[in-house]
GROMACS .gro file of C-alpha atoms in nm:
model
  138
    1MET     CA    1   0.016   0.004   0.012
    2ALA     CA    2   0.154   0.353  -0.089
    3ASN     CA    3   0.208   0.600   0.145
    4THR     CA    4  -0.059   0.874   0.078
    5TYR     CA    5   0.149   1.146   0.292
    6SER     CA    6   0.436   1.112   0.084
    7VAL     CA    7   0.558   1.422  -0.074
    8ASP     CA    8   0.862   1.515  -0.366
    9PRO     CA    9   1.134   1.688  -0.138
   10GLY     CA   10   1.219   1.867  -0.471
   11ASP     CA   11   0.870   1.924  -0.581
   12PRO     CA   12   0.600   1.968  -0.296
   13ASP     CA   13   0.272   2.086  -0.334
   14PRO     CA   14   0.179   2.429  -0.284
   15SER     CA   15   0.029   2.368   0.051
   16TYR     CA   16   0.315   2.169   0.206
   17LEU     CA   17   0.555   2.451   0.062
   18THR     CA   18   0.348   2.721   0.226
   19PHE     CA   19   0.323   2.540   0.567
   20TRP     CA   20   0.713   2.525   0.551
   21ARG     CA   21   0.732   2.907   0.485
   22GLU     CA   22   0.509   3.001   0.794
   23ARG     CA   23   0.699   3.048   1.117
   24HIS     CA   24   0.701   2.737   1.313
   25LEU     CA   25   0.927   2.600   1.552
   26CYS     CA   26   1.047   2.275   1.460
   27THR     CA   27   1.251   1.981   1.581
   28LEU     CA   28   1.566   1.809   1.461
   29THR     CA   29   1.662   1.433   1.555
   30THR     CA   30   2.006   1.308   1.535
   31LEU     CA   31   2.148   0.993   1.667
   32ARG     CA   32   2.404   0.990   1.931
   33PRO     CA   33   2.703   0.733   1.917
   34ASP     CA   34   2.493   0.467   2.076
   35GLY     CA   35   2.212   0.477   1.827
   36THR     CA   36   1.950   0.659   2.045
   37PRO     CA   37   1.777   0.978   1.921
   38HIS     CA   38   1.861   1.311   2.049
   39VAL     CA   39   1.562   1.563   1.923
   40VAL     CA   40   1.601   1.930   1.989
   41PRO     CA   41   1.393   2.237   1.898
   42VAL     CA   42   1.520   2.429   1.605
   43GLY     CA   43   1.474   2.671   1.349
   44VAL     CA   44   1.478   2.518   0.991
   45THR     CA   45   1.454   2.642   0.649
   46TYR     CA   46   1.354   2.455   0.335
   47ASP     CA   47   1.473   2.506  -0.004
   48PRO     CA   48   1.309   2.221  -0.246
   49ASP     CA   49   1.485   2.386  -0.551
   50ALA     CA   50   1.830   2.257  -0.407
   51ARG     CA   51   1.669   1.997  -0.228
   52LEU     CA   52   1.801   2.119   0.136
   53ALA     CA   53   1.683   2.195   0.476
   54ARG     CA   54   1.915   2.400   0.684
   55VAL     CA   55   1.963   2.458   1.057
   56ILE     CA   56   2.194   2.751   1.213
   57THR     CA   57   2.352   2.623   1.498
   58ASN     CA   58   2.667   2.687   1.721
   59LYS     CA   59   2.996   2.455   1.620
   60THR     CA   60   3.000   2.343   1.995
   61SER     CA   61   2.634   2.185   2.004
   62ALA     CA   62   2.567   1.834   2.059
   63LYS     CA   63   2.368   1.827   1.725
   64VAL     CA   64   2.662   1.939   1.538
   65ARG     CA   65   2.902   1.664   1.743
   66HIS     CA   66   2.655   1.379   1.610
   67VAL     CA   67   2.642   1.503   1.262
   68LEU     CA   68   2.985   1.505   1.271
   69ALA     CA   69   3.047   1.174   1.435
   70ALA     CA   70   2.884   1.004   1.146
   71GLY     CA   71   3.135   1.053   0.922
   72PRO     CA   72   3.218   1.176   0.565
   73ASP     CA   73   2.893   1.001   0.439
   74GLY     CA   74   2.656   1.242   0.654
   75ALA     CA   75   2.419   1.175   0.912
   76ARG     CA   76   2.091   1.046   0.861
   77VAL     CA   77   1.828   1.300   1.018
   78ALA     CA   78   1.498   1.424   1.024
   79VAL     CA   79   1.338   1.756   1.094
   80CYS     CA   80   0.967   1.809   1.173
   81GLN     CA   81   0.718   2.052   1.238
   82VAL     CA   82   0.350   2.035   1.350
   83ALA     CA   83   0.066   2.275   1.384
   84GLY     CA   84  -0.278   2.107   1.464
   85ARG     CA   85  -0.365   1.839   1.225
   86ARG     CA   86  -0.108   1.991   0.986
   87TRP     CA   87   0.258   1.824   0.993
   88ALA     CA   88   0.559   1.769   0.764
   89THR     CA   89   0.894   1.584   0.802
   90LEU     CA   90   1.194   1.623   0.583
   91GLU     CA   91   1.460   1.333   0.592
   92GLY     CA   92   1.798   1.338   0.440
   93ARG     CA   93   2.176   1.306   0.511
   94ALA     CA   94   2.316   1.568   0.714
   95PHE     CA   95   2.651   1.776   0.667
   96VAL     CA   96   2.820   2.025   0.904
   97ARG     CA   97   2.901   2.348   0.681
   98THR     CA   98   3.164   2.610   0.789
   99GLU     CA   99   3.197   2.835   0.453
  100PRO     CA  100   3.083   3.190   0.519
  101GLU     CA  101   2.872   3.217   0.192
  102ARG     CA  102   2.676   2.898   0.308
  103ILE     CA  103   2.629   3.040   0.681
  104ALA     CA  104   2.527   3.362   0.533
  105GLU     CA  105   2.263   3.216   0.294
  106ALA     CA  106   2.119   2.992   0.572
  107GLU     CA  107   2.110   3.314   0.796
  108ARG     CA  108   1.912   3.478   0.511
  109ARG     CA  109   1.656   3.243   0.488
  110TYR     CA  110   1.628   3.156   0.868
  111ALA     CA  111   1.559   3.586   0.908
  112GLU     CA  112   1.284   3.536   0.601
  113ARG     CA  113   1.092   3.285   0.771
  114TYR     CA  114   1.123   3.382   1.095
  115GLU     CA  115   1.092   3.750   1.075
  116ARG     CA  116   1.407   3.842   1.254
  117ALA     CA  117   1.774   3.813   1.179
  118PRO     CA  118   1.986   3.574   1.394
  119GLY     CA  119   2.240   3.769   1.614
  120PRO     CA  120   2.591   3.765   1.565
  121ASN     CA  121   2.782   3.459   1.632
  122PRO     CA  122   3.146   3.384   1.528
  123SER     CA  123   3.090   3.012   1.615
  124ARG     CA  124   2.799   2.965   1.400
  125VAL     CA  125   2.798   2.679   1.147
  126VAL     CA  126   2.517   2.541   0.949
  127ILE     CA  127   2.386   2.201   0.946
  128GLU     CA  128   2.253   2.131   0.585
  129ILE     CA  129   2.048   1.847   0.513
  130GLU     CA  130   2.033   1.680   0.158
  131LEU     CA  131   1.684   1.567   0.137
  132THR     CA  132   1.600   1.224   0.021
  133ARG     CA  133   1.239   1.196   0.159
  134ALA     CA  134   0.928   1.447   0.275
  135LEU     CA  135   0.621   1.341   0.428
  136GLY     CA  136   0.325   1.512   0.582
  137ARG     CA  137   0.008   1.701   0.519
  138GLY     CA  138   0.020   2.078   0.484
   0.00000   0.00000   0.00000
């Protein structure tokens, strides 16, 4: 039986994309070295054209350590948001990016979605999630 909640992460329907553009707190799930899930609140931006989700964070955070511990093939992660009966999950491989232009792009997208620019942080990095799956009801 086909999953009726599947969405093409590179070509979402308009209601799904609109839901990801609204201001919602999200969660990021990474895996600890022992395989248990680590779930934390984050701001997420979704770029279907690039098939990326982005999370800005501090380079010393546990989520960054978990992604880096997964090695060069990236960490399997999920980001999720929910509002009433609407929900959306994006899954993929996460990588920690430190390039200034990638951080600036993530900050720009964050400011657009969350209607406030993130404060200065010289320790900021971006977790980029190369999307492989999307689920939900926008």
